[in-house]
mmCIF file of C-alpha atoms in Angstrom:
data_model
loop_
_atom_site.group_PDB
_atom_site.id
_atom_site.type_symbol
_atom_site.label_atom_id
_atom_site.label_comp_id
_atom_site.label_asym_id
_atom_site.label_seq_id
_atom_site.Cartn_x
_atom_site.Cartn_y
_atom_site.Cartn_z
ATOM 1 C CA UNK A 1 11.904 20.095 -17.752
ATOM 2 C CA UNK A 2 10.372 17.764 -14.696
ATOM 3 C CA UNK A 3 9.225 20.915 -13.063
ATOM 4 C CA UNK A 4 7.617 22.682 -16.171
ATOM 5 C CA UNK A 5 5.380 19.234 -16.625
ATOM 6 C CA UNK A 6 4.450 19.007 -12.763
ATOM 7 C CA UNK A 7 3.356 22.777 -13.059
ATOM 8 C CA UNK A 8 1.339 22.303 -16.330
ATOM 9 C CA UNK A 9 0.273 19.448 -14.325
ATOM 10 C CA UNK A 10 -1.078 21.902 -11.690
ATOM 11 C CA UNK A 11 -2.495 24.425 -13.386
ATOM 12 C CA UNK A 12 -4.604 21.629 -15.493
ATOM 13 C CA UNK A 13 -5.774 20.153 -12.566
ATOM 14 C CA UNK A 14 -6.663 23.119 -10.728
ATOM 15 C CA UNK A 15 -8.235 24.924 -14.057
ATOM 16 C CA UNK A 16 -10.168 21.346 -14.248
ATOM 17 C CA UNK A 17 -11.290 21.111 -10.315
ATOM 18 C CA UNK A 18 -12.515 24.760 -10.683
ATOM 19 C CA UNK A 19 -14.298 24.406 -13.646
ATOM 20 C CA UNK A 20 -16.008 20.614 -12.066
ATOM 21 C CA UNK A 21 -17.219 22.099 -9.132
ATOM 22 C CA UNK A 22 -18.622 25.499 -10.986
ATOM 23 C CA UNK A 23 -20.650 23.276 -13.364
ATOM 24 C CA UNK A 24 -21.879 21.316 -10.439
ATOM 25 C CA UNK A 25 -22.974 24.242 -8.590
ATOM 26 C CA UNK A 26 -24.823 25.562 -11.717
ATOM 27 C CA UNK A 27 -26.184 22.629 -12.353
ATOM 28 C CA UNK A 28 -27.733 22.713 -8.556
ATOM 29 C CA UNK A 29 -29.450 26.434 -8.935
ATOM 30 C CA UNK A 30 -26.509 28.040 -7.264
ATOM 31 C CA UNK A 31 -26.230 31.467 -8.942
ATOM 32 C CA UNK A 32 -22.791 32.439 -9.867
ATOM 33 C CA UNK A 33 -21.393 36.215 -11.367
ATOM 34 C CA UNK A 34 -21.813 36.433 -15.198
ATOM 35 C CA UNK A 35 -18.277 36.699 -15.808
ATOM 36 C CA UNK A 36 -17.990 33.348 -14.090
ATOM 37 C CA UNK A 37 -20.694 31.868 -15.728
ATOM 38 C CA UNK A 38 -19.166 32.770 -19.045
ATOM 39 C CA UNK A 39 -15.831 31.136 -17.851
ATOM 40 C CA UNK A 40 -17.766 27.849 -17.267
ATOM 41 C CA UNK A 41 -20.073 28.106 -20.659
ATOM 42 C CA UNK A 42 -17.006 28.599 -22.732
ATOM 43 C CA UNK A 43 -15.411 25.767 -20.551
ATOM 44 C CA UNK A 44 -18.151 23.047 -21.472
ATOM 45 C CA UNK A 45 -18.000 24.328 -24.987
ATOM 46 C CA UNK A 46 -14.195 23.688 -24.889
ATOM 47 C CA UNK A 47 -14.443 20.366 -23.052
ATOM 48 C CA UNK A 48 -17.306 18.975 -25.345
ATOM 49 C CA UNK A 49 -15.140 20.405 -28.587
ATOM 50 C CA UNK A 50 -12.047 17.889 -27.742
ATOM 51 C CA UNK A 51 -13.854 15.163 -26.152
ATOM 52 C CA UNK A 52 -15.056 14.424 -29.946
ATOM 53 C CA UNK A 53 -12.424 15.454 -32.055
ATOM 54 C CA UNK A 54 -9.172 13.504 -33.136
ATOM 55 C CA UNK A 55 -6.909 15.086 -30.232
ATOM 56 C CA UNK A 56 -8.505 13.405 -27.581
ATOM 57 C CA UNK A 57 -7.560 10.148 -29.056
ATOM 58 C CA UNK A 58 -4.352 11.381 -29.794
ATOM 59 C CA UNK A 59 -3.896 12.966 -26.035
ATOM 60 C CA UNK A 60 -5.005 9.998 -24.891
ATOM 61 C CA UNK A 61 -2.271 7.552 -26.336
ATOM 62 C CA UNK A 62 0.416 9.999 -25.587
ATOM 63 C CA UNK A 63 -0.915 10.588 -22.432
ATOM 64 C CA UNK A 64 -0.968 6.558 -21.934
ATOM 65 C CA UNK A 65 2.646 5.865 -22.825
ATOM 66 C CA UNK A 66 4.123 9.022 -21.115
ATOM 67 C CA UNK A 67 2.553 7.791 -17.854
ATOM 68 C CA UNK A 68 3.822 3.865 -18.883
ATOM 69 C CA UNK A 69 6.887 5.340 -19.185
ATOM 70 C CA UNK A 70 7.082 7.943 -16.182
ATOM 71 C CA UNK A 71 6.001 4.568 -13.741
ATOM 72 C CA UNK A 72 8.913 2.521 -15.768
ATOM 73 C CA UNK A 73 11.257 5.474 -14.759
ATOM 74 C CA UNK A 74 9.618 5.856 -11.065
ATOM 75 C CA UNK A 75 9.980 2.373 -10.342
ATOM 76 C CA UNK A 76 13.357 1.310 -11.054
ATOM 77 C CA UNK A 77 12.289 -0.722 -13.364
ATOM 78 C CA UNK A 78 14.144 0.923 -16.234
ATOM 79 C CA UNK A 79 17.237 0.878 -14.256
ATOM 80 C CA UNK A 80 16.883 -3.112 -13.368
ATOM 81 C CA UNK A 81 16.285 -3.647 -17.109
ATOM 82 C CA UNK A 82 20.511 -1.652 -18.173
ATOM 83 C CA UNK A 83 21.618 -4.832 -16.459
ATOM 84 C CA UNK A 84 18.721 -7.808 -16.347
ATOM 85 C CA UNK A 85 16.859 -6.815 -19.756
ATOM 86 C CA UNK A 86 16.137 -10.208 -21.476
ATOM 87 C CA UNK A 87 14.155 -10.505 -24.655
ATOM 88 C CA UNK A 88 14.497 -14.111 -25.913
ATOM 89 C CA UNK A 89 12.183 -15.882 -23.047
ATOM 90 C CA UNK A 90 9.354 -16.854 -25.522
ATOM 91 C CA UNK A 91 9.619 -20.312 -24.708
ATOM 92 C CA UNK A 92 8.264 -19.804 -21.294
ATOM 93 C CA UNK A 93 5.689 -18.286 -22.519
ATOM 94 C CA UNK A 94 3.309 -20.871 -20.680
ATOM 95 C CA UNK A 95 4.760 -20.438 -17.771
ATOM 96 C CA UNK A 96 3.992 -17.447 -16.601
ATOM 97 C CA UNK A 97 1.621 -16.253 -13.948
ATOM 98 C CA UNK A 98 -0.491 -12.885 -13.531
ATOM 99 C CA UNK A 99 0.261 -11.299 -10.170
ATOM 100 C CA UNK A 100 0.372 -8.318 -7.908
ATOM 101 C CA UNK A 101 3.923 -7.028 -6.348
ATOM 102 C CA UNK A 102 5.715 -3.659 -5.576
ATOM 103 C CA UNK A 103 8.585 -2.612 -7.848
ATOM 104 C CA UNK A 104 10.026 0.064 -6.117
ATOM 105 C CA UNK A 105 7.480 2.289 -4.154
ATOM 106 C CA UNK A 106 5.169 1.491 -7.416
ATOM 107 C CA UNK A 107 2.211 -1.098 -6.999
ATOM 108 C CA UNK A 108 1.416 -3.142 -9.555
ATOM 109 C CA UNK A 109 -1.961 -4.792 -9.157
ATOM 110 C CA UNK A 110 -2.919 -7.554 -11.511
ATOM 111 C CA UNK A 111 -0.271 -6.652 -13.968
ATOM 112 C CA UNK A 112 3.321 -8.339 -13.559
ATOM 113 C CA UNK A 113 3.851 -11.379 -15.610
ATOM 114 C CA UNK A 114 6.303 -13.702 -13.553
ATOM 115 C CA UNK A 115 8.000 -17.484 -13.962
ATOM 116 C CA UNK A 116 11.068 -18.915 -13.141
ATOM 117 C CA UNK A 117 13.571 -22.096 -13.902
ATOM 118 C CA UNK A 118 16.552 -22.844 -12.735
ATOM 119 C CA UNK A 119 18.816 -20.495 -14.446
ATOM 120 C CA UNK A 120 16.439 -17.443 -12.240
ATOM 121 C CA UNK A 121 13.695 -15.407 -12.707
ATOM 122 C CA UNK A 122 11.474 -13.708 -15.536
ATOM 123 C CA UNK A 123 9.760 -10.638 -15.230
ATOM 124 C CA UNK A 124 7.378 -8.493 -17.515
ATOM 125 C CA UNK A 125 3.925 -6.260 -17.708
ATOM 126 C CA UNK A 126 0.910 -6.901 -19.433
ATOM 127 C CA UNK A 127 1.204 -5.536 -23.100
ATOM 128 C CA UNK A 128 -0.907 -2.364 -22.600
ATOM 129 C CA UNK A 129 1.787 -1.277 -19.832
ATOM 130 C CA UNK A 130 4.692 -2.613 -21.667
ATOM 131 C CA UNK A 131 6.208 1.041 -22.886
ATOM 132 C CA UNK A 132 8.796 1.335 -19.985
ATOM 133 C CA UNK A 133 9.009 -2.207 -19.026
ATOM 134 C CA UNK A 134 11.151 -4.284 -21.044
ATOM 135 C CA UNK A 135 11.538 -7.810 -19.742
ATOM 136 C CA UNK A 136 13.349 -8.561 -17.371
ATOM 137 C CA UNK A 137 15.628 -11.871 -16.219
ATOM 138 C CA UNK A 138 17.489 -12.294 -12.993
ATOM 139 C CA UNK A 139 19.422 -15.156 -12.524
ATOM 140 C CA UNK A 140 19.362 -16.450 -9.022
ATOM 141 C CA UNK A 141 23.131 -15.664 -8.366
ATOM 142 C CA UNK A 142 21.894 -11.605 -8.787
ATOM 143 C CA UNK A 143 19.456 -12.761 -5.625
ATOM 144 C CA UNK A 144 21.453 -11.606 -2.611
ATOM 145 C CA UNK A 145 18.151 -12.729 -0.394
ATOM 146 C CA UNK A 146 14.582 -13.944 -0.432
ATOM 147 C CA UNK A 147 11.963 -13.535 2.535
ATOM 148 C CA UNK A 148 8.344 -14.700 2.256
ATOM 149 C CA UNK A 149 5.403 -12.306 3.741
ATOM 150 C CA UNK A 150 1.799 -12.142 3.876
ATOM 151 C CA UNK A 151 -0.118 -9.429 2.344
ATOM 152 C CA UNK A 152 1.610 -6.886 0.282
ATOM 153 C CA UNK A 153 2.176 -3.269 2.275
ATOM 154 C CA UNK A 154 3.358 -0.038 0.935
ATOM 155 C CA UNK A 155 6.417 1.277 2.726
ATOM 156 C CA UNK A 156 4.681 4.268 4.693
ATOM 157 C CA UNK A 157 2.193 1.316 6.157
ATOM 158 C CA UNK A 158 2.718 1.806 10.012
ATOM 159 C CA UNK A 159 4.068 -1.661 11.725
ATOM 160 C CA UNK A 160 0.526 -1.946 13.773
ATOM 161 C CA UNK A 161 -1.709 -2.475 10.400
ATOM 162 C CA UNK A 162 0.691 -4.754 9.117
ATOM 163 C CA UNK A 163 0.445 -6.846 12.252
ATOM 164 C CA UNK A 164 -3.239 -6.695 11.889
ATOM 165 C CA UNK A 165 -3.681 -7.516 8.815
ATOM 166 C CA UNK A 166 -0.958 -10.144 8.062
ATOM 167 C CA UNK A 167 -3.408 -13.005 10.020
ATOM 168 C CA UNK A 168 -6.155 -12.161 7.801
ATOM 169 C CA UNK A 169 -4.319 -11.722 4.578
ATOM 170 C CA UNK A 170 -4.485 -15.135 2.267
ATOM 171 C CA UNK A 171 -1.858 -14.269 -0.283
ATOM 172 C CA UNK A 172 1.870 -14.350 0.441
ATOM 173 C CA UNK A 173 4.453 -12.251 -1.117
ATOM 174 C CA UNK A 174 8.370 -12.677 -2.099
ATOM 175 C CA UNK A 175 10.637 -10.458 -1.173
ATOM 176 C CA UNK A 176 13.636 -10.342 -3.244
ATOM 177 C CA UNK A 177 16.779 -8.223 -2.265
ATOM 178 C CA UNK A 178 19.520 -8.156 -5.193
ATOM 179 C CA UNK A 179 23.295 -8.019 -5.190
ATOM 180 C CA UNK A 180 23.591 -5.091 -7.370
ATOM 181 C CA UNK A 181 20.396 -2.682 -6.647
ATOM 182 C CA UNK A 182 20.228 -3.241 -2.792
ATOM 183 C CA UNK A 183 18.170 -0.596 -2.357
ATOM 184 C CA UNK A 184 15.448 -1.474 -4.955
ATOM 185 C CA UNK A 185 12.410 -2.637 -3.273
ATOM 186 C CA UNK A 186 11.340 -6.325 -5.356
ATOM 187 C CA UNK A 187 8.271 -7.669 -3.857
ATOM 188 C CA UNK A 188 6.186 -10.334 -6.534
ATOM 189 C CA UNK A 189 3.166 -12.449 -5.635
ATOM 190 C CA UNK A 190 4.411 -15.836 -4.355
ATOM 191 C CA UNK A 191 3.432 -18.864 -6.183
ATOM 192 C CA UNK A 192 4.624 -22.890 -5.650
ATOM 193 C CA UNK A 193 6.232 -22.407 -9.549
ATOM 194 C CA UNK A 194 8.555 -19.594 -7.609
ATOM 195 C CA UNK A 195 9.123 -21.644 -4.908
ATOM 196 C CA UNK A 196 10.149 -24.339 -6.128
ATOM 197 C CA UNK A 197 13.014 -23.086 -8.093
ATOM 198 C CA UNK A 198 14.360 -20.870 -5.112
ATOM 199 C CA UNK A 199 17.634 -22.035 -4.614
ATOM 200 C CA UNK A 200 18.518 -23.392 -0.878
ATOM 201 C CA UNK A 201 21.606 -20.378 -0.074
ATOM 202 C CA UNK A 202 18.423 -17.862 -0.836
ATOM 203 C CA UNK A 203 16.322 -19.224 1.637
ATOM 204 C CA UNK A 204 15.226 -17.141 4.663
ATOM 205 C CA UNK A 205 17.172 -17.979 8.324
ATOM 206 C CA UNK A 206 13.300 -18.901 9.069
ATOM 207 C CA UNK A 207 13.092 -21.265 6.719
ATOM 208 C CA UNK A 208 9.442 -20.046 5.960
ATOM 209 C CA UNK A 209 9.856 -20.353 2.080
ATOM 210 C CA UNK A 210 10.958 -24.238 2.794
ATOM 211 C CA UNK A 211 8.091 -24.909 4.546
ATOM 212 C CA UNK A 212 6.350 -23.732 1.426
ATOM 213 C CA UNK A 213 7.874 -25.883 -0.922
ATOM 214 C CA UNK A 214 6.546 -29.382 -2.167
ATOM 215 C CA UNK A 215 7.795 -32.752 -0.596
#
């Protein structure tokens, strides 16, 4: 079923590239064979035809929460949340800070909700991504390891950038390695409300993250 959606996938795209460049090409005086020219006429008709009827809206929210989903799946995250799903964390709700991070080889800019106590740590999305997500709590004795970084890299970033750009980078990053999933890649936006509640036998054999924490 995966590979009948990524070749739908493909032959949307390419049916929607062709018919993009052809109407951009008309629209410049380029002359084009009538046959063609009906393809792209019937095209426009098509496009303008859903664009303002009810299917488009209802395209669209499908469309939204299969691709909330599909990054849930993609991530990890849906795995992380069979063992660390946590729904009762209301009270924290003040808490919590707005970050960036990688779950997985996912990036998640300006959308993961994180806090932390001492029992561990609380993770979620912003509502509109929530369909995948559910919340998530690790307690700190799921942490096998935490490392502090600056700037947040994909894994494909060559060594070289990352060296150039960690002196400029202002923002520092957590990298959290767990017991369980020690393959699943857990980098969240550092804060002082994260680490302060780091325990000490999850501190880095730097000590970079106790440098960072308040006297």
């Amino acid at each position: 079923m995966k590979i009948v959606f990524k070749f739908i996938g493909l032959i949307w795209t390419i049916t929607f590239l062709s018919f993009f460049v052809l109407f951009i090409y008309v629209g410049i005086g380029g002359e084009i064979p009538p046959l063609v020219q009906e393809y792209v006429i019937y095209s426009q008709t098509v496009l303008s035809s859903f664009l303002t009827s009810n299917w488009f809206y209802v395209v669209f929210v499908v469309g939204w929460f299969g691709v909330s989903y599909g990054l849930g799946k993609e991530s990890g995250w849906q795995n992380l949340a069979k063992r660390y799903r946590k729904n009762n964390d209301w009270g924290l709700e003040e808490s919590f800070r707005i970050g960036s991070g990688y779950i997985g080889k996912i990036r998640h800019n300006g959308i993961l909700k994180v806090a932390a106590n001492n029992r561990g740590l609380y993770l979620r999305v912003l509502f509109p991504f929530k369909f995948g997500h559910k919340n998530l709590f690790i307690p700190w004795q799921e942490i096998s390891n935490v490392t502090l970084e600056s700037g947040l890299f994909s894994e494909n970033t060559p060594s070289f950038l990352k060296r150039m750009a960690k002196p400029v980078s202002k923002t520092e990053y957590l990298n959290i390695q767990l017991h369980e999933f020690p393959k699943q890649r857990l980098t969240i936006q550092s804060s002082e409300q994260l680490l302060r509640y780091i325990p000490k036998t999850l501190r880095d054999s730097a000590e970079q993250v106790v440098k960072k924490q308040p006297l």
